[in-house]
PDB file of C-alpha atoms and ligand atoms in Angstrom:
ATOM      1  CA  MET A 248    -106.050 -51.059  48.941  1.00 34.00           C
ATOM      2  CA  THR A 249    -109.273 -49.682  49.932  1.00 33.00           C
ATOM      3  CA  ASP A 250    -112.107 -52.384  49.915  1.00 34.00           C
ATOM      4  CA  HIS A 251    -114.640 -51.169  46.928  1.00 33.00           C
ATOM      5  CA  SER A 252    -117.342 -53.512  47.931  1.00 33.00           C
ATOM      6  CA  SER A 253    -120.565 -51.576  48.017  1.00 34.00           C
ATOM      7  CA  ARG A 254    -121.017 -50.483  51.517  1.00 36.00           C
ATOM      8  CA  ILE A 255    -123.513 -48.030  51.898  1.00 40.00           C
ATOM      9  CA  PHE A 256    -123.853 -45.710  54.672  1.00 41.00           C
ATOM     10  CA  LYS A 257    -126.633 -43.026  55.004  1.00 39.00           C
ATOM     11  CA  SER A 258    -125.792 -39.777  56.764  1.00 41.00           C
ATOM     12  CA  THR A 259    -127.874 -39.004  59.861  1.00 36.00           C
ATOM     13  CA  GLY A 260    -131.476 -37.718  58.927  1.00 31.00           C
ATOM     14  CA  ARG A 261    -134.247 -38.539  56.776  1.00 28.00           C
ATOM     15  CA  VAL A 262    -134.175 -38.015  53.148  1.00 37.00           C
ATOM     16  CA  THR A 263    -137.459 -36.599  52.324  1.00 31.00           C
ATOM     17  CA  GLY A 264    -136.766 -34.291  49.515  1.00 34.00           C
ATOM     18  CA  GLU A 265    -139.702 -32.238  50.684  1.00 36.00           C
ATOM     19  CA  THR A 266    -138.462 -29.182  51.948  1.00 39.00           C
ATOM     20  CA  PRO A 267    -134.884 -27.621  51.001  1.00 41.00           C
ATOM     21  CA  PHE A 268    -133.540 -28.536  54.489  1.00 43.00           C
ATOM     22  CA  PRO A 269    -135.539 -31.155  56.581  1.00 45.00           C
ATOM     23  CA  GLY A 270    -135.161 -30.309  60.163  1.00 49.00           C
ATOM     24  CA  GLY A 271    -133.973 -26.758  59.809  1.00 51.00           C
ATOM     25  CA  ARG A 272    -131.521 -24.689  57.888  1.00 47.00           C
ATOM     26  CA  PRO A 273    -127.920 -26.079  58.170  1.00 45.00           C
ATOM     27  CA  ALA A 274    -126.134 -24.350  61.071  1.00 48.00           C
ATOM     28  CA  ILE A 275    -123.323 -22.745  58.805  1.00 48.00           C
ATOM     29  CA  ALA A 276    -120.106 -22.372  60.798  1.00 51.00           C
ATOM     30  CA  PRO A 277    -119.317 -18.646  60.800  1.00 61.00           C
ATOM     31  CA  VAL A 278    -116.019 -17.730  58.825  1.00 72.00           C
ATOM     32  CA  PRO A 279    -113.064 -16.909  61.361  1.00 75.00           C
ATOM     33  CA  GLY A 280    -112.160 -13.336  61.058  1.00 78.00           C
ATOM     34  CA  GLU A 281    -109.104 -13.670  59.107  1.00 80.00           C
ATOM     35  CA  LEU A 282    -110.819 -15.719  56.463  1.00 90.00           C
ATOM     36  CA  ALA A 283    -113.854 -13.256  55.835  1.00 89.00           C
ATOM     37  CA  GLY A 284    -111.984 -10.995  53.701  1.00 88.00           C
ATOM     38  CA  ARG A 285    -110.297 -13.757  51.520  1.00 92.00           C
ATOM     39  CA  ARG A 286    -113.948 -15.287  51.123  1.00 92.00           C
ATOM     40  CA  ARG A 287    -115.234 -11.959  50.174  1.00 91.00           C
ATOM     41  CA  ARG A 288    -112.390 -11.749  47.536  1.00 92.00           C
ATOM     42  CA  MET A 289    -113.133 -15.217  46.349  1.00 94.00           C
ATOM     43  CA  LEU A 290    -116.857 -14.465  45.612  1.00 93.00           C
ATOM     44  CA  GLU A 291    -116.327 -11.097  44.193  1.00 90.00           C
ATOM     45  CA  ILE A 292    -113.174 -11.322  42.022  1.00 92.00           C
ATOM     46  CA  ASP A 293    -112.711 -15.058  41.397  1.00 93.00           C
ATOM     47  CA  LEU A 294    -116.139 -15.890  40.897  1.00 94.00           C
ATOM     48  CA  ALA A 295    -118.624 -13.151  40.060  1.00 92.00           C
ATOM     49  CA  GLY A 296    -115.674 -11.222  38.679  1.00 92.00           C
ATOM     50  CA  ARG A 297    -115.348 -14.037  36.024  1.00 94.00           C
ATOM     51  CA  ASP A 298    -118.253 -15.627  34.400  1.00 93.00           C
ATOM     52  CA  ILE A 299    -120.170 -16.890  37.463  1.00 94.00           C
ATOM     53  CA  SER A 300    -123.703 -15.236  37.383  1.00 93.00           C
ATOM     54  CA  ASP A 301    -126.117 -17.511  38.785  1.00 95.00           C
ATOM     55  CA  PRO A 302    -127.241 -15.989  42.021  1.00 94.00           C
ATOM     56  CA  ALA A 303    -128.112 -19.593  43.443  1.00 95.00           C
ATOM     57  CA  VAL A 304    -124.533 -20.711  42.806  1.00 96.00           C
ATOM     58  CA  LEU A 305    -123.093 -17.619  44.186  1.00 95.00           C
ATOM     59  CA  ALA A 306    -125.226 -18.019  47.243  1.00 94.00           C
ATOM     60  CA  ALA A 307    -124.163 -21.695  47.745  1.00 96.00           C
ATOM     61  CA  LEU A 308    -120.514 -20.885  47.562  1.00 95.00           C
ATOM     62  CA  ALA A 309    -120.963 -18.020  49.976  1.00 94.00           C
ATOM     63  CA  ALA A 310    -122.823 -20.265  52.529  1.00 95.00           C
ATOM     64  CA  VAL A 311    -120.832 -23.419  52.464  1.00 96.00           C
ATOM     65  CA  PRO A 312    -117.532 -23.188  54.614  1.00 95.00           C
ATOM     66  CA  ARG A 313    -114.878 -24.489  52.388  1.00 96.00           C
ATOM     67  CA  HIS A 314    -112.363 -24.032  55.168  1.00 95.00           C
ATOM     68  CA  GLU A 315    -114.235 -27.125  57.209  1.00 95.00           C
ATOM     69  CA  PHE A 316    -113.118 -29.304  54.274  1.00 96.00           C
ATOM     70  CA  VAL A 317    -109.456 -28.794  53.910  1.00 94.00           C
ATOM     71  CA  PRO A 318    -106.904 -30.103  56.272  1.00 91.00           C
ATOM     72  CA  PRO A 319    -106.254 -27.723  59.139  1.00 89.00           C
ATOM     73  CA  PRO A 320    -102.826 -26.538  58.092  1.00 89.00           C
ATOM     74  CA  LEU A 321    -104.175 -25.386  54.844  1.00 92.00           C
ATOM     75  CA  ARG A 322    -107.281 -23.449  56.079  1.00 92.00           C
ATOM     76  CA  VAL A 323    -105.790 -20.235  55.703  1.00 92.00           C
ATOM     77  CA  HIS A 324    -105.713 -21.097  51.858  1.00 94.00           C
ATOM     78  CA  ALA A 325    -109.254 -22.205  52.056  1.00 96.00           C
ATOM     79  CA  TYR A 326    -110.611 -19.300  49.905  1.00 96.00           C
ATOM     80  CA  ASP A 327    -107.854 -18.886  47.359  1.00 95.00           C
ATOM     81  CA  ASP A 328    -108.977 -19.820  44.034  1.00 95.00           C
ATOM     82  CA  ALA A 329    -106.554 -22.876  43.883  1.00 94.00           C
ATOM     83  CA  PRO A 330    -106.950 -26.764  44.378  1.00 93.00           C
ATOM     84  CA  LEU A 331    -105.670 -28.094  47.590  1.00 94.00           C
ATOM     85  CA  PRO A 332    -104.360 -31.454  48.626  1.00 92.00           C
ATOM     86  CA  LEU A 333    -106.822 -33.741  50.399  1.00 89.00           C
ATOM     87  CA  GLY A 334    -104.610 -36.761  51.419  1.00 84.00           C
ATOM     88  CA  ARG A 335    -104.278 -39.976  49.434  1.00 83.00           C
ATOM     89  CA  GLY A 336    -103.109 -37.944  46.413  1.00 84.00           C
ATOM     90  CA  GLN A 337    -106.263 -36.284  45.787  1.00 90.00           C
ATOM     91  CA  THR A 338    -107.415 -32.818  45.520  1.00 92.00           C
ATOM     92  CA  ILE A 339    -110.213 -30.577  46.519  1.00 93.00           C
ATOM     93  CA  SER A 340    -111.109 -28.706  43.173  1.00 93.00           C
ATOM     94  CA  GLN A 341    -110.445 -24.924  43.127  1.00 94.00           C
ATOM     95  CA  PRO A 342    -113.470 -22.645  43.809  1.00 97.00           C
ATOM     96  CA  TYR A 343    -113.832 -21.401  40.310  1.00 96.00           C
ATOM     97  CA  LEU A 344    -114.247 -24.722  38.880  1.00 96.00           C
ATOM     98  CA  VAL A 345    -116.778 -26.052  41.608  1.00 97.00           C
ATOM     99  CA  ALA A 346    -118.533 -22.817  40.694  1.00 97.00           C
ATOM    100  CA  PHE A 347    -118.129 -23.416  37.085  1.00 97.00           C
ATOM    101  CA  MET A 348    -119.307 -26.952  36.979  1.00 98.00           C
ATOM    102  CA  THR A 349    -122.363 -26.159  39.419  1.00 98.00           C
ATOM    103  CA  GLN A 350    -123.485 -23.538  37.266  1.00 98.00           C
ATOM    104  CA  ALA A 351    -123.029 -25.653  34.001  1.00 98.00           C
ATOM    105  CA  LEU A 352    -125.605 -28.080  35.619  1.00 98.00           C
ATOM    106  CA  ARG A 353    -128.331 -25.726  35.515  1.00 98.00           C
ATOM    107  CA  LEU A 354    -129.870 -27.259  38.761  1.00 98.00           C
ATOM    108  CA  SER A 355    -133.195 -26.943  40.009  1.00 98.00           C
ATOM    109  CA  PRO A 356    -134.088 -27.781  43.721  1.00 97.00           C
ATOM    110  CA  GLY A 357    -135.067 -31.257  44.183  1.00 97.00           C
ATOM    111  CA  MET A 358    -133.129 -32.582  41.505  1.00 98.00           C
ATOM    112  CA  ARG A 359    -131.324 -36.143  42.055  1.00 98.00           C
ATOM    113  CA  VAL A 360    -127.637 -35.857  41.400  1.00 98.00           C
ATOM    114  CA  LEU A 361    -124.978 -38.361  41.104  1.00 98.00           C
ATOM    115  CA  GLU A 362    -121.702 -37.548  41.937  1.00 98.00           C
ATOM    116  CA  ILE A 363    -118.663 -39.495  41.293  1.00 98.00           C
ATOM    117  CA  GLY A 364    -115.688 -38.784  43.549  1.00 97.00           C
ATOM    118  CA  THR A 365    -116.875 -37.398  46.843  1.00 97.00           C
ATOM    119  CA  GLY A 366    -113.303 -36.343  47.947  1.00 96.00           C
ATOM    120  CA  SER A 367    -113.568 -33.758  50.497  1.00 96.00           C
ATOM    121  CA  GLY A 368    -117.286 -33.450  50.160  1.00 97.00           C
ATOM    122  CA  TYR A 369    -117.368 -29.798  49.432  1.00 98.00           C
ATOM    123  CA  GLN A 370    -118.889 -30.006  46.124  1.00 98.00           C
ATOM    124  CA  THR A 371    -121.351 -32.343  47.680  1.00 98.00           C
ATOM    125  CA  ALA A 372    -122.171 -29.795  50.347  1.00 98.00           C
ATOM    126  CA  VAL A 373    -122.712 -27.179  47.578  1.00 98.00           C
ATOM    127  CA  LEU A 374    -125.035 -29.416  45.895  1.00 98.00           C
ATOM    128  CA  ALA A 375    -127.024 -30.021  48.996  1.00 98.00           C
ATOM    129  CA  GLU A 376    -127.039 -26.296  49.833  1.00 97.00           C
ATOM    130  CA  MET A 377    -128.835 -25.669  46.483  1.00 97.00           C
ATOM    131  CA  GLY A 378    -131.406 -28.199  47.504  1.00 97.00           C
ATOM    132  CA  MET A 379    -130.292 -31.211  45.366  1.00 98.00           C
ATOM    133  CA  GLU A 380    -130.720 -34.878  46.627  1.00 98.00           C
ATOM    134  CA  VAL A 381    -127.086 -35.942  46.223  1.00 98.00           C
ATOM    135  CA  PHE A 382    -125.795 -39.609  45.639  1.00 98.00           C
ATOM    136  CA  SER A 383    -122.091 -39.505  45.972  1.00 98.00           C
ATOM    137  CA  VAL A 384    -119.501 -42.032  45.481  1.00 98.00           C
ATOM    138  CA  GLU A 385    -115.922 -42.353  46.634  1.00 97.00           C
ATOM    139  CA  ARG A 386    -113.407 -45.000  46.225  1.00 96.00           C
ATOM    140  CA  HIS A 387    -111.227 -44.096  49.142  1.00 95.00           C
ATOM    141  CA  GLU A 388    -113.213 -45.148  52.286  1.00 95.00           C
ATOM    142  CA  GLU A 389    -111.401 -42.643  54.467  1.00 94.00           C
ATOM    143  CA  LEU A 390    -112.169 -39.750  52.324  1.00 95.00           C
ATOM    144  CA  SER A 391    -115.766 -40.698  52.489  1.00 96.00           C
ATOM    145  CA  LEU A 392    -115.959 -41.026  56.028  1.00 96.00           C
ATOM    146  CA  ALA A 393    -114.084 -37.593  56.703  1.00 95.00           C
ATOM    147  CA  ALA A 394    -116.680 -36.063  54.066  1.00 97.00           C
ATOM    148  CA  GLU A 395    -119.544 -37.526  55.846  1.00 97.00           C
ATOM    149  CA  ALA A 396    -118.466 -35.996  59.390  1.00 96.00           C
ATOM    150  CA  VAL A 397    -118.168 -32.572  57.929  1.00 96.00           C
ATOM    151  CA  ILE A 398    -121.398 -32.941  55.928  1.00 97.00           C
ATOM    152  CA  ASP A 399    -123.212 -34.263  58.946  1.00 96.00           C
ATOM    153  CA  ARG A 400    -121.829 -31.400  61.268  1.00 96.00           C
ATOM    154  CA  LEU A 401    -122.806 -28.780  58.811  1.00 95.00           C
ATOM    155  CA  GLY A 402    -126.468 -30.244  58.702  1.00 95.00           C
ATOM    156  CA  TYR A 403    -126.506 -31.438  55.228  1.00 96.00           C
ATOM    157  CA  GLY A 404    -126.774 -35.041  55.992  1.00 95.00           C
ATOM    158  CA  GLY A 405    -130.397 -35.097  55.246  1.00 95.00           C
ATOM    159  CA  ARG A 406    -129.876 -34.600  51.757  1.00 96.00           C
ATOM    160  CA  VAL A 407    -126.718 -36.637  51.165  1.00 98.00           C
ATOM    161  CA  THR A 408    -126.383 -40.259  50.729  1.00 98.00           C
ATOM    162  CA  LEU A 409    -122.612 -41.439  50.551  1.00 97.00           C
ATOM    163  CA  ARG A 410    -121.156 -44.671  49.211  1.00 97.00           C
ATOM    164  CA  VAL A 411    -117.493 -46.430  49.051  1.00 97.00           C
ATOM    165  CA  GLY A 412    -117.113 -48.028  45.834  1.00 96.00           C
ATOM    166  CA  ASP A 413    -116.075 -47.772  42.112  1.00 96.00           C
ATOM    167  CA  GLY A 414    -118.251 -44.901  40.711  1.00 97.00           C
ATOM    168  CA  THR A 415    -117.411 -46.131  37.152  1.00 96.00           C
ATOM    169  CA  LEU A 416    -120.117 -48.688  37.875  1.00 96.00           C
ATOM    170  CA  GLY A 417    -122.899 -45.955  38.864  1.00 97.00           C
ATOM    171  CA  TRP A 418    -125.636 -46.616  41.286  1.00 97.00           C
ATOM    172  CA  PRO A 419    -128.167 -48.459  39.609  1.00 97.00           C
ATOM    173  CA  GLU A 420    -130.312 -48.898  42.661  1.00 97.00           C
ATOM    174  CA  GLU A 421    -130.946 -45.026  42.837  1.00 97.00           C
ATOM    175  CA  ALA A 422    -131.204 -44.406  38.975  1.00 98.00           C
ATOM    176  CA  PRO A 423    -132.259 -42.672  37.009  1.00 98.00           C
ATOM    177  CA  PHE A 424    -130.499 -39.291  37.718  1.00 98.00           C
ATOM    178  CA  ASP A 425    -131.217 -35.759  36.655  1.00 98.00           C
ATOM    179  CA  ARG A 426    -127.596 -34.898  36.765  1.00 98.00           C
ATOM    180  CA  VAL A 427    -124.415 -36.744  36.896  1.00 98.00           C
ATOM    181  CA  LEU A 428    -121.202 -34.922  37.875  1.00 98.00           C
ATOM    182  CA  ALA A 429    -117.654 -36.860  37.825  1.00 98.00           C
ATOM    183  CA  ALA A 430    -114.858 -34.903  39.699  1.00 96.00           C
ATOM    184  CA  ALA A 431    -112.003 -37.369  38.073  1.00 95.00           C
ATOM    185  CA  ALA A 432    -110.996 -37.780  34.489  1.00 95.00           C
ATOM    186  CA  GLY A 433    -111.366 -40.690  32.306  1.00 95.00           C
ATOM    187  CA  PRO A 434    -110.702 -41.432  28.685  1.00 94.00           C
ATOM    188  CA  ARG A 435    -114.659 -41.485  28.037  1.00 95.00           C
ATOM    189  CA  ILE A 436    -117.918 -41.326  29.704  1.00 96.00           C
ATOM    190  CA  PRO A 437    -118.565 -44.729  31.631  1.00 96.00           C
ATOM    191  CA  ALA A 438    -121.426 -46.649  30.037  1.00 96.00           C
ATOM    192  CA  ALA A 439    -123.065 -47.167  33.358  1.00 97.00           C
ATOM    193  CA  LEU A 440    -123.168 -43.210  34.039  1.00 98.00           C
ATOM    194  CA  ALA A 441    -124.629 -42.692  30.495  1.00 98.00           C
ATOM    195  CA  GLY A 442    -127.200 -45.156  31.093  1.00 98.00           C
ATOM    196  CA  GLU A 443    -128.327 -43.949  34.570  1.00 98.00           C
ATOM    197  CA  LEU A 444    -128.651 -40.481  33.246  1.00 98.00           C
ATOM    198  CA  GLY A 445    -132.424 -39.698  32.768  1.00 98.00           C
ATOM    199  CA  GLU A 446    -133.987 -38.378  29.585  1.00 98.00           C
ATOM    200  CA  GLY A 447    -133.378 -34.556  29.348  1.00 98.00           C
ATOM    201  CA  GLY A 448    -130.419 -34.890  31.890  1.00 98.00           C
ATOM    202  CA  LEU A 449    -126.990 -33.381  31.973  1.00 98.00           C
ATOM    203  CA  LEU A 450    -123.837 -35.354  32.624  1.00 98.00           C
ATOM    204  CA  LEU A 451    -120.595 -33.356  33.239  1.00 98.00           C
ATOM    205  CA  MET A 452    -117.038 -34.909  33.175  1.00 98.00           C
ATOM    206  CA  PRO A 453    -113.699 -34.461  32.445  1.00 97.00           C
ATOM    207  CA  VAL A 454    -112.625 -36.348  29.462  1.00 97.00           C
ATOM    208  CA  GLY A 455    -108.775 -37.207  28.801  1.00 93.00           C
ATOM    209  CA  GLY A 456    -105.703 -38.822  30.148  1.00 86.00           C
ATOM    210  CA  PHE A 457    -103.907 -37.996  33.583  1.00 80.00           C
ATOM    211  CA  ARG A 458    -101.483 -35.227  33.224  1.00 80.00           C
ATOM    212  CA  GLU A 459    -102.833 -34.320  29.711  1.00 84.00           C
ATOM    213  CA  VAL A 460    -104.945 -31.556  28.870  1.00 89.00           C
ATOM    214  CA  GLN A 461    -108.591 -32.734  29.534  1.00 95.00           C
ATOM    215  CA  SER A 462    -111.611 -31.202  28.315  1.00 96.00           C
ATOM    216  CA  LEU A 463    -114.620 -30.854  30.769  1.00 97.00           C
ATOM    217  CA  GLU A 464    -117.453 -32.116  28.604  1.00 98.00           C
ATOM    218  CA  LEU A 465    -121.197 -31.623  29.314  1.00 98.00           C
ATOM    219  CA  ALA A 466    -123.565 -34.123  27.568  1.00 98.00           C
ATOM    220  CA  GLU A 467    -127.328 -33.932  27.350  1.00 98.00           C
ATOM    221  CA  LYS A 468    -129.461 -36.954  26.876  1.00 98.00           C
ATOM    222  CA  ARG A 469    -132.227 -36.536  24.203  1.00 98.00           C
ATOM    223  CA  GLY A 470    -133.959 -39.686  22.778  1.00 97.00           C
ATOM    224  CA  GLY A 471    -131.907 -41.837  24.626  1.00 96.00           C
ATOM    225  CA  VAL A 472    -128.646 -40.532  23.054  1.00 96.00           C
ATOM    226  CA  LEU A 473    -125.944 -38.501  24.549  1.00 97.00           C
ATOM    227  CA  THR A 474    -124.612 -35.411  22.840  1.00 98.00           C
ATOM    228  CA  ALA A 475    -121.371 -33.770  24.408  1.00 97.00           C
ATOM    229  CA  ALA A 476    -119.972 -30.250  24.204  1.00 97.00           C
ATOM    230  CA  ARG A 477    -116.590 -29.357  25.423  1.00 97.00           C
ATOM    231  CA  LEU A 478    -116.830 -26.519  27.901  1.00 97.00           C
ATOM    232  CA  LEU A 479    -113.225 -25.865  29.369  1.00 94.00           C
ATOM    233  CA  GLU A 480    -109.629 -27.349  29.492  1.00 94.00           C
ATOM    234  CA  VAL A 481    -109.321 -28.568  32.869  1.00 94.00           C
ATOM    235  CA  SER A 482    -106.662 -30.881  34.948  1.00 91.00           C
ATOM    236  CA  PHE A 483    -108.364 -33.406  37.151  1.00 92.00           C
ATOM    237  CA  VAL A 484    -107.031 -36.520  39.025  1.00 91.00           C
ATOM    238  CA  PRO A 485    -107.837 -39.634  37.301  1.00 92.00           C
ATOM    239  CA  LEU A 486    -111.024 -41.787  37.543  1.00 94.00           C
ATOM    240  CA  ILE A 487    -109.719 -45.083  38.793  1.00 93.00           C
ATOM    241  CA  GLY A 488    -112.053 -48.156  38.196  1.00 87.00           C
ATOM    242  CA  ARG A 489    -112.529 -51.275  36.038  1.00 76.00           C
ATOM    243  CA  ASP A 490    -113.600 -51.526  32.496  1.00 62.00           C
ATOM    244  CA  GLY A 491    -110.590 -49.686  31.067  1.00 66.00           C
ATOM    245  CA  PHE A 492    -110.601 -46.976  33.738  1.00 77.00           C
TER     246      PHE A 492
HETATM  247  N1  LIG B 634    -115.194 -32.817  44.318  1.00 69.77           N
HETATM  248  C1  LIG B 634    -114.288 -33.002  45.242  1.00 69.77           C
HETATM  249  C2  LIG B 634    -113.006 -33.380  44.601  1.00 69.77           C
HETATM  250  C3  LIG B 634    -112.531 -34.778  44.368  1.00 69.77           C
HETATM  251  S1  LIG B 634    -110.934 -35.208  43.550  1.00 69.77           S
HETATM  252  C4  LIG B 634    -113.991 -32.101  46.347  1.00 69.77           C
HETATM  253  O1  LIG B 634    -114.895 -31.182  46.176  1.00 69.77           O
HETATM  254  O2  LIG B 634    -113.402 -32.318  47.327  1.00 69.77           O
HETATM  255  C5  LIG B 634    -111.556 -36.806  42.897  1.00 69.77           C
HETATM  256  C6  LIG B 634    -111.991 -37.792  43.752  1.00 69.77           C
HETATM  257  O3  LIG B 634    -112.494 -38.998  42.854  1.00 69.77           O
HETATM  258  C7  LIG B 634    -110.917 -38.380  44.397  1.00 69.77           C
HETATM  259  O4  LIG B 634    -111.375 -38.247  45.894  1.00 69.77           O
HETATM  260  C8  LIG B 634    -110.751 -39.942  44.078  1.00 69.77           C
HETATM  261  O5  LIG B 634    -110.401 -40.772  44.949  1.00 69.77           O
HETATM  262  C9  LIG B 634    -112.188 -39.987  43.530  1.00 69.77           C
HETATM  263  N2  LIG B 634    -112.276 -41.125  42.437  1.00 69.77           N
HETATM  264  C10 LIG B 634    -111.303 -41.575  41.516  1.00 69.77           C
HETATM  265  N3  LIG B 634    -111.837 -42.583  40.903  1.00 69.77           N
HETATM  266  C11 LIG B 634    -113.063 -43.045  41.449  1.00 69.77           C
HETATM  267  C12 LIG B 634    -113.969 -44.099  40.983  1.00 69.77           C
HETATM  268  N4  LIG B 634    -113.857 -44.849  40.105  1.00 69.77           N
HETATM  269  N5  LIG B 634    -114.982 -44.265  41.889  1.00 69.77           N
HETATM  270  C13 LIG B 634    -115.222 -43.075  42.926  1.00 69.77           C
HETATM  271  N6  LIG B 634    -114.457 -42.273  43.340  1.00 69.77           N
HETATM  272  C14 LIG B 634    -113.120 -42.012  42.420  1.00 69.77           C
END
C-alpha cells in the first residue's frame, strides 16, 4: 500500500507563471520516423476529424510526445486513439478524450489547474504545454515519480507541481483553482474539490461507478454554487479515497 501522506515534491525549476516556459521552450523530443505518420493520423483524423477544433489544444497534442509517457513495449501504439495500460492497474487516457477534456476546460494561459490522477503525466504535460500552472495529485507514488521524470526531461517542470496523496481531499494550500480536472471516476464530485474551485471556475470529472457507464460532467461555479452539465459517456478507472470514495 502506498503511503498517502502528503509528501510534496517540486519539479526542478522555478514556478514563476510569468512566461509560458521559464528558462526557454521545452525541448520536445522528435517523434521517431515510424511514429510520425501515426501521430499525423491521430491529429488529422482522430482529433481534428472529430470535434476537436481549438487550435491551442491541437497544437499541444501535436507538441507533447505521447510515446514518452507510455511503457516502452507499447510505444508503437502511442498515437493510436486508445487508452494504454500504465502499470498498477491504471491507464493513460485515449488521445481523443485528453483533447476533449482539455478543450472543454476553456483554458487561458496562466490559469491554475488542479489535476486529480497524474497517472503517466501526459495530461499534465498537455496542460503545461498550453501555459497552465498545474498542481497534480496521484495516489501511487511510483506513477508520480515516473511522471515527474518525464515531465522534467521534457522541460515542463517549471510549470508543474506534483504531490503524492488522496486527491479527493483537494490541495487546500494552493486553492483556489481556476480549473479542476479529475481523471478518475467517483459517485459524486468530492466536496473538497468543489470548495477549492474559484468563482467562475470550471470542474470536469467523470461521475459514476467503476465498470458502469459514467458521464463526464462539466460543472461551473457561479455565486458559490456548482451547476453541472453532462458532456459525454465515458469509462474511467475509479477515484479511490476516503469519505465514501
Ligand atoms: N491523466 C492520466 C490518466 C490517469 S488514470 C494520464 O494522462 O496518464 C487515473 C489516475 O488516477 C490513476 O493513476 C490513479 O492511480 C489515480 N487516482 C485514483 N484515485 C485517486 C485519488 N483519490 N487521488 C489521486 N489519484 C488518484
